PDB file of C-alpha atoms in Angstrom:
ATOM      1  CA  ALA A   1      -8.728 -86.779  20.897  1.00 75.00           C
ATOM      2  CA  GLN A   2      -8.429 -83.581  18.957  1.00 86.00           C
ATOM      3  CA  THR A   3     -11.425 -81.887  17.378  1.00 93.00           C
ATOM      4  CA  VAL A   4     -11.626 -79.125  14.781  1.00 97.00           C
ATOM      5  CA  THR A   5     -14.701 -76.930  14.423  1.00 97.00           C
ATOM      6  CA  GLN A   6     -15.645 -74.698  11.508  1.00 98.00           C
ATOM      7  CA  SER A   7     -18.839 -72.882  12.413  1.00 96.00           C
ATOM      8  CA  GLN A   8     -19.434 -71.231   9.030  1.00 96.00           C
ATOM      9  CA  PRO A   9     -20.806 -73.757   6.525  1.00 96.00           C
ATOM     10  CA  GLU A  10     -20.956 -71.077   3.813  1.00 97.00           C
ATOM     11  CA  MET A  11     -19.377 -67.682   3.226  1.00 97.00           C
ATOM     12  CA  SER A  12     -19.416 -65.277   0.328  1.00 97.00           C
ATOM     13  CA  VAL A  13     -17.186 -62.391  -0.629  1.00 97.00           C
ATOM     14  CA  GLN A  14     -17.125 -59.812  -3.379  1.00 97.00           C
ATOM     15  CA  GLU A  15     -14.241 -60.071  -5.803  1.00 97.00           C
ATOM     16  CA  ALA A  16     -11.249 -57.995  -4.623  1.00 97.00           C
ATOM     17  CA  GLU A  17     -12.589 -57.809  -1.073  1.00 97.00           C
ATOM     18  CA  THR A  18     -11.308 -59.528   2.063  1.00 98.00           C
ATOM     19  CA  VAL A  19     -12.914 -62.464   3.842  1.00 98.00           C
ATOM     20  CA  THR A  20     -12.082 -64.311   7.057  1.00 98.00           C
ATOM     21  CA  LEU A  21     -12.866 -67.967   7.663  1.00 98.00           C
ATOM     22  CA  SER A  22     -13.064 -69.167  11.257  1.00 98.00           C
ATOM     23  CA  CYS A  23     -11.672 -72.296  12.858  1.00 98.00           C
ATOM     24  CA  THR A  24     -11.397 -73.421  16.454  1.00 98.00           C
ATOM     25  CA  TYR A  25      -9.844 -76.593  17.769  1.00 97.00           C
ATOM     26  CA  ASP A  26      -9.528 -78.546  20.951  1.00 96.00           C
ATOM     27  CA  THR A  27      -6.357 -80.280  22.096  1.00 92.00           C
ATOM     28  CA  SER A  28      -4.406 -81.026  25.225  1.00 90.00           C
ATOM     29  CA  GLU A  29      -1.107 -80.959  23.345  1.00 89.00           C
ATOM     30  CA  SER A  30       1.238 -78.009  23.414  1.00 87.00           C
ATOM     31  CA  ASP A  31       2.989 -78.630  20.115  1.00 88.00           C
ATOM     32  CA  TYR A  32       1.151 -79.257  16.874  1.00 92.00           C
ATOM     33  CA  TYR A  33       0.562 -78.044  13.333  1.00 93.00           C
ATOM     34  CA  LEU A  34      -2.452 -76.305  11.868  1.00 95.00           C
ATOM     35  CA  PHE A  35      -3.364 -76.152   8.213  1.00 96.00           C
ATOM     36  CA  TRP A  36      -5.834 -74.643   5.813  1.00 97.00           C
ATOM     37  CA  TYR A  37      -6.648 -76.718   2.746  1.00 97.00           C
ATOM     38  CA  LYS A  38      -8.650 -75.721  -0.302  1.00 97.00           C
ATOM     39  CA  GLN A  39     -10.798 -78.289  -2.125  1.00 96.00           C
ATOM     40  CA  PRO A  40     -12.147 -77.194  -5.525  1.00 94.00           C
ATOM     41  CA  PRO A  41     -14.708 -79.300  -7.435  1.00 89.00           C
ATOM     42  CA  SER A  42     -11.843 -81.444  -8.750  1.00 87.00           C
ATOM     43  CA  ARG A  43     -11.767 -82.849  -5.186  1.00 90.00           C
ATOM     44  CA  GLN A  44      -7.997 -82.518  -4.819  1.00 90.00           C
ATOM     45  CA  MET A  45      -7.029 -81.054  -1.457  1.00 92.00           C
ATOM     46  CA  ILE A  46      -4.548 -78.221  -1.940  1.00 94.00           C
ATOM     47  CA  LEU A  47      -2.491 -76.862   0.936  1.00 94.00           C
ATOM     48  CA  VAL A  48      -3.073 -73.131   1.355  1.00 96.00           C
ATOM     49  CA  ILE A  49      -1.103 -72.310   4.476  1.00 96.00           C
ATOM     50  CA  ARG A  50       0.446 -73.957   7.519  1.00 95.00           C
ATOM     51  CA  GLN A  51       1.246 -72.813  11.058  1.00 95.00           C
ATOM     52  CA  GLU A  52       3.491 -74.402  13.645  1.00 92.00           C
ATOM     53  CA  ALA A  53       2.072 -73.936  17.137  1.00 92.00           C
ATOM     54  CA  TYR A  54       5.444 -73.070  18.652  1.00 90.00           C
ATOM     55  CA  LYS A  55       5.784 -70.063  16.339  1.00 90.00           C
ATOM     56  CA  GLN A  56       4.174 -66.899  17.609  1.00 86.00           C
ATOM     57  CA  GLN A  57       4.349 -65.168  14.240  1.00 92.00           C
ATOM     58  CA  ASN A  58       1.310 -65.655  12.053  1.00 95.00           C
ATOM     59  CA  ALA A  59       1.976 -67.439   8.771  1.00 94.00           C
ATOM     60  CA  THR A  60       1.407 -65.639   5.488  1.00 94.00           C
ATOM     61  CA  GLU A  61       1.405 -66.847   1.881  1.00 94.00           C
ATOM     62  CA  ASN A  62       0.814 -64.050  -0.603  1.00 96.00           C
ATOM     63  CA  ARG A  63      -2.878 -63.101  -0.257  1.00 97.00           C
ATOM     64  CA  PHE A  64      -3.474 -65.662   2.480  1.00 98.00           C
ATOM     65  CA  SER A  65      -2.710 -65.092   6.129  1.00 97.00           C
ATOM     66  CA  VAL A  66      -3.766 -66.577   9.427  1.00 97.00           C
ATOM     67  CA  ASN A  67      -4.650 -65.212  12.837  1.00 97.00           C
ATOM     68  CA  PHE A  68      -3.374 -67.844  15.252  1.00 96.00           C
ATOM     69  CA  GLN A  69      -4.502 -67.403  18.847  1.00 96.00           C
ATOM     70  CA  LYS A  70      -3.003 -70.334  20.760  1.00 94.00           C
ATOM     71  CA  ALA A  71      -4.590 -69.579  24.121  1.00 94.00           C
ATOM     72  CA  ALA A  72      -8.016 -69.254  22.533  1.00 96.00           C
ATOM     73  CA  LYS A  73      -7.358 -72.271  20.260  1.00 96.00           C
ATOM     74  CA  SER A  74      -8.420 -70.243  17.280  1.00 97.00           C
ATOM     75  CA  PHE A  75      -6.961 -70.341  13.775  1.00 97.00           C
ATOM     76  CA  SER A  76      -8.712 -68.115  11.243  1.00 98.00           C
ATOM     77  CA  LEU A  77      -7.807 -67.664   7.576  1.00 98.00           C
ATOM     78  CA  LYS A  78      -7.874 -64.265   5.927  1.00 98.00           C
ATOM     79  CA  ILE A  79      -8.041 -64.036   2.150  1.00 98.00           C
ATOM     80  CA  SER A  80      -7.213 -60.605   0.788  1.00 98.00           C
ATOM     81  CA  ASP A  81      -8.039 -59.309  -2.695  1.00 97.00           C
ATOM     82  CA  SER A  82     -10.337 -62.287  -3.293  1.00 98.00           C
ATOM     83  CA  GLN A  83     -10.285 -63.767  -6.768  1.00 97.00           C
ATOM     84  CA  LEU A  84     -12.817 -65.916  -8.612  1.00 96.00           C
ATOM     85  CA  GLY A  85     -10.352 -68.801  -8.450  1.00 96.00           C
ATOM     86  CA  ASP A  86     -10.491 -68.728  -4.658  1.00 97.00           C
ATOM     87  CA  ALA A  87     -14.009 -70.159  -4.737  1.00 97.00           C
ATOM     88  CA  ALA A  88     -13.835 -73.607  -3.152  1.00 97.00           C
ATOM     89  CA  MET A  89     -14.423 -75.575   0.016  1.00 97.00           C
ATOM     90  CA  TYR A  90     -11.920 -74.642   2.701  1.00 98.00           C
ATOM     91  CA  PHE A  91     -10.917 -77.042   5.451  1.00 98.00           C
ATOM     92  CA  CYS A  92      -9.059 -76.333   8.643  1.00 98.00           C
ATOM     93  CA  ALA A  93      -6.936 -79.250   9.857  1.00 96.00           C
ATOM     94  CA  TYR A  94      -4.847 -80.237  12.865  1.00 95.00           C
ATOM     95  CA  ARG A  95      -1.869 -82.553  13.157  1.00 91.00           C
ATOM     96  CA  SER A  96       0.078 -83.529  16.233  1.00 86.00           C
ATOM     97  CA  SER A  97       3.813 -83.034  16.187  1.00 80.00           C
ATOM     98  CA  ALA A  98       4.425 -86.065  18.415  1.00 69.00           C
ATOM     99  CA  ILE A  99       6.065 -88.380  15.894  1.00 63.00           C
ATOM    100  CA  SER A 100       6.301 -91.170  18.419  1.00 56.00           C
ATOM    101  CA  SER A 101       2.542 -91.472  18.454  1.00 52.00           C
ATOM    102  CA  GLY A 102       1.028 -93.952  16.043  1.00 54.00           C
ATOM    103  CA  SER A 103      -1.748 -91.544  15.178  1.00 55.00           C
ATOM    104  CA  ALA A 104       0.436 -88.453  15.118  1.00 57.00           C
ATOM    105  CA  ARG A 105       0.754 -88.368  11.393  1.00 76.00           C
ATOM    106  CA  GLN A 106      -2.930 -88.185  10.570  1.00 85.00           C
ATOM    107  CA  LEU A 107      -4.796 -84.961   9.893  1.00 91.00           C
ATOM    108  CA  THR A 108      -7.998 -84.126  11.747  1.00 94.00           C
ATOM    109  CA  PHE A 109     -10.238 -81.967   9.578  1.00 96.00           C
ATOM    110  CA  GLY A 110     -13.099 -79.615  10.293  1.00 97.00           C
ATOM    111  CA  SER A 111     -16.373 -79.864   8.405  1.00 97.00           C
ATOM    112  CA  GLY A 112     -15.438 -77.148   5.941  1.00 97.00           C
ATOM    113  CA  THR A 113     -16.586 -73.729   4.759  1.00 98.00           C
ATOM    114  CA  GLN A 114     -17.883 -73.290   1.224  1.00 97.00           C
ATOM    115  CA  LEU A 115     -16.547 -69.988  -0.103  1.00 98.00           C
ATOM    116  CA  THR A 116     -18.324 -68.240  -2.960  1.00 97.00           C
ATOM    117  CA  VAL A 117     -16.652 -65.316  -4.715  1.00 97.00           C
ATOM    118  CA  LEU A 118     -19.073 -62.895  -6.334  1.00 97.00           C
ATOM    119  CA  PRO A 119     -17.973 -61.044  -9.477  1.00 94.00           C
TER     120      PRO A 119
ATOM    121  CA  GLY B   1       4.581 -89.452 -11.485  1.00 52.00           C
ATOM    122  CA  ALA B   2       3.699 -85.816 -11.300  1.00 78.00           C
ATOM    123  CA  GLY B   3       1.133 -86.279  -8.571  1.00 92.00           C
ATOM    124  CA  VAL B   4      -0.894 -88.778  -6.601  1.00 96.00           C
ATOM    125  CA  SER B   5      -3.073 -90.775  -8.961  1.00 96.00           C
ATOM    126  CA  GLN B   6      -6.259 -92.534  -7.916  1.00 97.00           C
ATOM    127  CA  SER B   7      -8.459 -94.875  -9.909  1.00 97.00           C
ATOM    128  CA  PRO B   8     -11.188 -95.255 -10.736  1.00 97.00           C
ATOM    129  CA  ARG B   9     -12.405 -91.681 -10.451  1.00 96.00           C
ATOM    130  CA  TYR B  10     -15.989 -92.892 -10.048  1.00 97.00           C
ATOM    131  CA  LYS B  11     -17.290 -96.250  -8.937  1.00 98.00           C
ATOM    132  CA  VAL B  12     -20.870 -97.406  -8.646  1.00 98.00           C
ATOM    133  CA  ALA B  13     -21.441-100.632  -6.774  1.00 98.00           C
ATOM    134  CA  LYS B  14     -24.531-102.541  -5.846  1.00 97.00           C
ATOM    135  CA  ARG B  15     -24.982-103.203  -2.172  1.00 97.00           C
ATOM    136  CA  GLY B  16     -23.112-106.352  -1.237  1.00 97.00           C
ATOM    137  CA  GLN B  17     -20.487-106.100  -3.959  1.00 98.00           C
ATOM    138  CA  ASP B  18     -16.777-105.896  -3.243  1.00 98.00           C
ATOM    139  CA  VAL B  19     -14.782-102.919  -4.547  1.00 98.00           C
ATOM    140  CA  ALA B  20     -11.076-102.128  -4.872  1.00 98.00           C
ATOM    141  CA  LEU B  21      -9.767 -98.586  -5.031  1.00 98.00           C
ATOM    142  CA  ARG B  22      -6.241 -97.880  -6.208  1.00 98.00           C
ATOM    143  CA  CYS B  23      -3.763 -95.215  -5.162  1.00 98.00           C
ATOM    144  CA  ASP B  24      -0.523 -94.523  -6.982  1.00 97.00           C
ATOM    145  CA  PRO B  25       1.533 -92.169  -4.779  1.00 96.00           C
ATOM    146  CA  ILE B  26       4.279 -89.844  -5.898  1.00 95.00           C
ATOM    147  CA  SER B  27       7.364 -91.891  -6.683  1.00 93.00           C
ATOM    148  CA  GLY B  28       9.610 -92.305  -3.664  1.00 91.00           C
ATOM    149  CA  HIS B  29       7.046 -91.160  -1.135  1.00 92.00           C
ATOM    150  CA  VAL B  30       7.400 -93.148   2.058  1.00 91.00           C
ATOM    151  CA  SER B  31       4.133 -92.363   3.781  1.00 91.00           C
ATOM    152  CA  LEU B  32       0.647 -93.010   2.425  1.00 94.00           C
ATOM    153  CA  PHE B  33      -2.724 -92.199   3.931  1.00 95.00           C
ATOM    154  CA  TRP B  34      -6.326 -93.062   3.110  1.00 97.00           C
ATOM    155  CA  TYR B  35      -9.193 -90.784   4.079  1.00 97.00           C
ATOM    156  CA  GLN B  36     -12.960 -91.120   3.718  1.00 98.00           C
ATOM    157  CA  GLN B  37     -14.970 -87.985   2.937  1.00 97.00           C
ATOM    158  CA  ALA B  38     -18.745 -88.176   3.255  1.00 96.00           C
ATOM    159  CA  LEU B  39     -20.833 -85.684   1.312  1.00 93.00           C
ATOM    160  CA  GLY B  40     -20.565 -82.201   2.808  1.00 90.00           C
ATOM    161  CA  GLN B  41     -18.060 -83.271   5.455  1.00 94.00           C
ATOM    162  CA  GLY B  42     -14.353 -83.088   6.029  1.00 95.00           C
ATOM    163  CA  PRO B  43     -12.139 -86.075   5.321  1.00 96.00           C
ATOM    164  CA  GLU B  44     -11.760 -88.641   8.079  1.00 96.00           C
ATOM    165  CA  PHE B  45      -8.635 -90.722   8.579  1.00 95.00           C
ATOM    166  CA  LEU B  46      -8.819 -94.392   7.679  1.00 96.00           C
ATOM    167  CA  THR B  47      -5.306 -95.816   7.665  1.00 96.00           C
ATOM    168  CA  TYR B  48      -1.604 -94.999   7.325  1.00 93.00           C
ATOM    169  CA  PHE B  49       1.343 -96.808   5.732  1.00 93.00           C
ATOM    170  CA  GLN B  50       5.033 -96.209   6.093  1.00 91.00           C
ATOM    171  CA  ASN B  51       6.535 -98.037   3.140  1.00 93.00           C
ATOM    172  CA  GLU B  52       4.805-101.437   3.148  1.00 94.00           C
ATOM    173  CA  ALA B  53       4.022-101.418   6.865  1.00 94.00           C
ATOM    174  CA  GLN B  54       0.507-100.471   7.934  1.00 94.00           C
ATOM    175  CA  LEU B  55       1.299 -98.529  11.101  1.00 91.00           C
ATOM    176  CA  ASP B  56      -2.171 -97.249  11.908  1.00 91.00           C
ATOM    177  CA  LYS B  57      -5.529 -98.662  10.886  1.00 92.00           C
ATOM    178  CA  SER B  58      -7.531 -97.199  13.709  1.00 92.00           C
ATOM    179  CA  GLY B  59      -9.833 -95.282  11.365  1.00 93.00           C
ATOM    180  CA  LEU B  60     -11.113 -98.242   9.377  1.00 96.00           C
ATOM    181  CA  PRO B  61     -14.841 -98.316  10.206  1.00 94.00           C
ATOM    182  CA  SER B  62     -15.319-102.075  10.107  1.00 94.00           C
ATOM    183  CA  ASP B  63     -13.634-105.331   9.246  1.00 95.00           C
ATOM    184  CA  ARG B  64     -15.121-104.998   5.760  1.00 97.00           C
ATOM    185  CA  PHE B  65     -12.423-102.423   5.029  1.00 98.00           C
ATOM    186  CA  PHE B  66      -8.949-103.637   4.209  1.00 97.00           C
ATOM    187  CA  ALA B  67      -5.914-101.773   2.843  1.00 98.00           C
ATOM    188  CA  GLU B  68      -2.578-102.992   1.592  1.00 97.00           C
ATOM    189  CA  ARG B  69       0.635-101.640   0.132  1.00 97.00           C
ATOM    190  CA  PRO B  70       2.661-104.785  -0.502  1.00 95.00           C
ATOM    191  CA  GLU B  71       5.691-103.256  -2.228  1.00 93.00           C
ATOM    192  CA  GLY B  72       5.681 -99.904  -0.512  1.00 91.00           C
ATOM    193  CA  SER B  73       4.380 -97.992  -3.508  1.00 94.00           C
ATOM    194  CA  VAL B  74       0.879 -98.595  -4.933  1.00 97.00           C
ATOM    195  CA  SER B  75      -1.856 -99.069  -2.347  1.00 98.00           C
ATOM    196  CA  THR B  76      -5.282-100.657  -2.632  1.00 98.00           C
ATOM    197  CA  LEU B  77      -8.256-100.013  -0.391  1.00 98.00           C
ATOM    198  CA  LYS B  78     -10.728-102.865  -0.530  1.00 98.00           C
ATOM    199  CA  ILE B  79     -14.272-102.748   0.755  1.00 98.00           C
ATOM    200  CA  GLN B  80     -16.120-106.015   1.040  1.00 98.00           C
ATOM    201  CA  ARG B  81     -19.896-106.419   0.976  1.00 97.00           C
ATOM    202  CA  THR B  82     -20.442-102.707   0.391  1.00 97.00           C
ATOM    203  CA  GLN B  83     -23.216-100.931   2.254  1.00 97.00           C
ATOM    204  CA  GLN B  84     -24.970 -97.658   1.439  1.00 96.00           C
ATOM    205  CA  GLU B  85     -23.160 -95.900   4.274  1.00 96.00           C
ATOM    206  CA  ASP B  86     -19.893 -96.627   2.462  1.00 97.00           C
ATOM    207  CA  SER B  87     -20.862 -94.074  -0.212  1.00 98.00           C
ATOM    208  CA  ALA B  88     -18.226 -91.356  -0.014  1.00 98.00           C
ATOM    209  CA  VAL B  89     -15.147 -89.942  -1.677  1.00 97.00           C
ATOM    210  CA  TYR B  90     -12.031 -91.880  -0.796  1.00 98.00           C
ATOM    211  CA  LEU B  91      -8.908 -89.733  -0.795  1.00 97.00           C
ATOM    212  CA  CYS B  92      -5.342 -90.929  -0.871  1.00 97.00           C
ATOM    213  CA  ALA B  93      -2.393 -88.778   0.160  1.00 95.00           C
ATOM    214  CA  SER B  94       1.348 -89.330   0.218  1.00 94.00           C
ATOM    215  CA  THR B  95       4.349 -87.580   1.657  1.00 90.00           C
ATOM    216  CA  SER B  96       8.061 -87.935   1.230  1.00 86.00           C
ATOM    217  CA  GLY B  97       9.034 -88.279   4.869  1.00 72.00           C
ATOM    218  CA  ALA B  98       7.962 -90.179   7.922  1.00 62.00           C
ATOM    219  CA  SER B  99       7.838 -87.111  10.131  1.00 60.00           C
ATOM    220  CA  SER B 100       4.916 -84.837  10.805  1.00 55.00           C
ATOM    221  CA  VAL B 101       6.440 -81.875   8.998  1.00 67.00           C
ATOM    222  CA  SER B 102       6.397 -83.257   5.470  1.00 74.00           C
ATOM    223  CA  PRO B 103       3.610 -81.733   3.358  1.00 81.00           C
ATOM    224  CA  LEU B 104       0.859 -84.067   2.184  1.00 88.00           C
ATOM    225  CA  HIS B 105       0.027 -84.427  -1.490  1.00 92.00           C
ATOM    226  CA  PHE B 106      -3.529 -85.522  -2.182  1.00 94.00           C
ATOM    227  CA  GLY B 107      -5.034 -87.303  -5.150  1.00 95.00           C
ATOM    228  CA  ASN B 108      -8.365 -86.415  -6.753  1.00 94.00           C
ATOM    229  CA  GLY B 109     -10.156 -89.183  -4.917  1.00 96.00           C
ATOM    230  CA  THR B 110     -12.527 -91.948  -5.924  1.00 97.00           C
ATOM    231  CA  ARG B 111     -16.228 -91.232  -5.541  1.00 97.00           C
ATOM    232  CA  LEU B 112     -17.947 -94.449  -4.484  1.00 98.00           C
ATOM    233  CA  THR B 113     -21.713 -94.710  -4.774  1.00 98.00           C
ATOM    234  CA  VAL B 114     -23.399 -97.791  -3.354  1.00 98.00           C
ATOM    235  CA  THR B 115     -26.916 -98.372  -4.679  1.00 96.00           C
TER     236      THR B 115
END
């Protein structure tokens, strides 16, 4: 079974600064997907960024980028030019790419990091 | 609809009562998931539907939990004889395809409190 670990329960960053959220995972699979989701107080999970394990290039989405280290099983999220609206709970998640597996479609989430943005 | 809709938004139940939580996925979405999110934790998988077929129910914590999606659209998660440990946010998510690459769209969840 896959596991996802987020070792930072809380982080804070000054507005306009950069912050990095950590995530490690454990899997025996070679092909999979990794995600970062944002959950504001509204409770809706919003996809921030996604990485396919077979791609060596790190994914980027505007101010959000990842540092994907496959050998180390590490998947950190960097938020540049932090904004007040970035304040939320951030979850790292894993999904197998093996579509033949009955459980392949489910996401396995970490325990989350609460990000506070200071004005 | 514009997004995944869940109702009710909040539900308070006395221990032992039965509850039913509704999920209205995005129109045309084939796949539907239910997750349980305890306070301060990440969501945990409960069950998965592809159209009306429940393909994976390995995450349901006990036989008190039952989910259905009879016409392949709206889904209901039912919890019988609720216990305090059932208190959590229940999230529903849908996606347009059956493959792993389709992005998930989540609803706002139902917060269940069992007293």
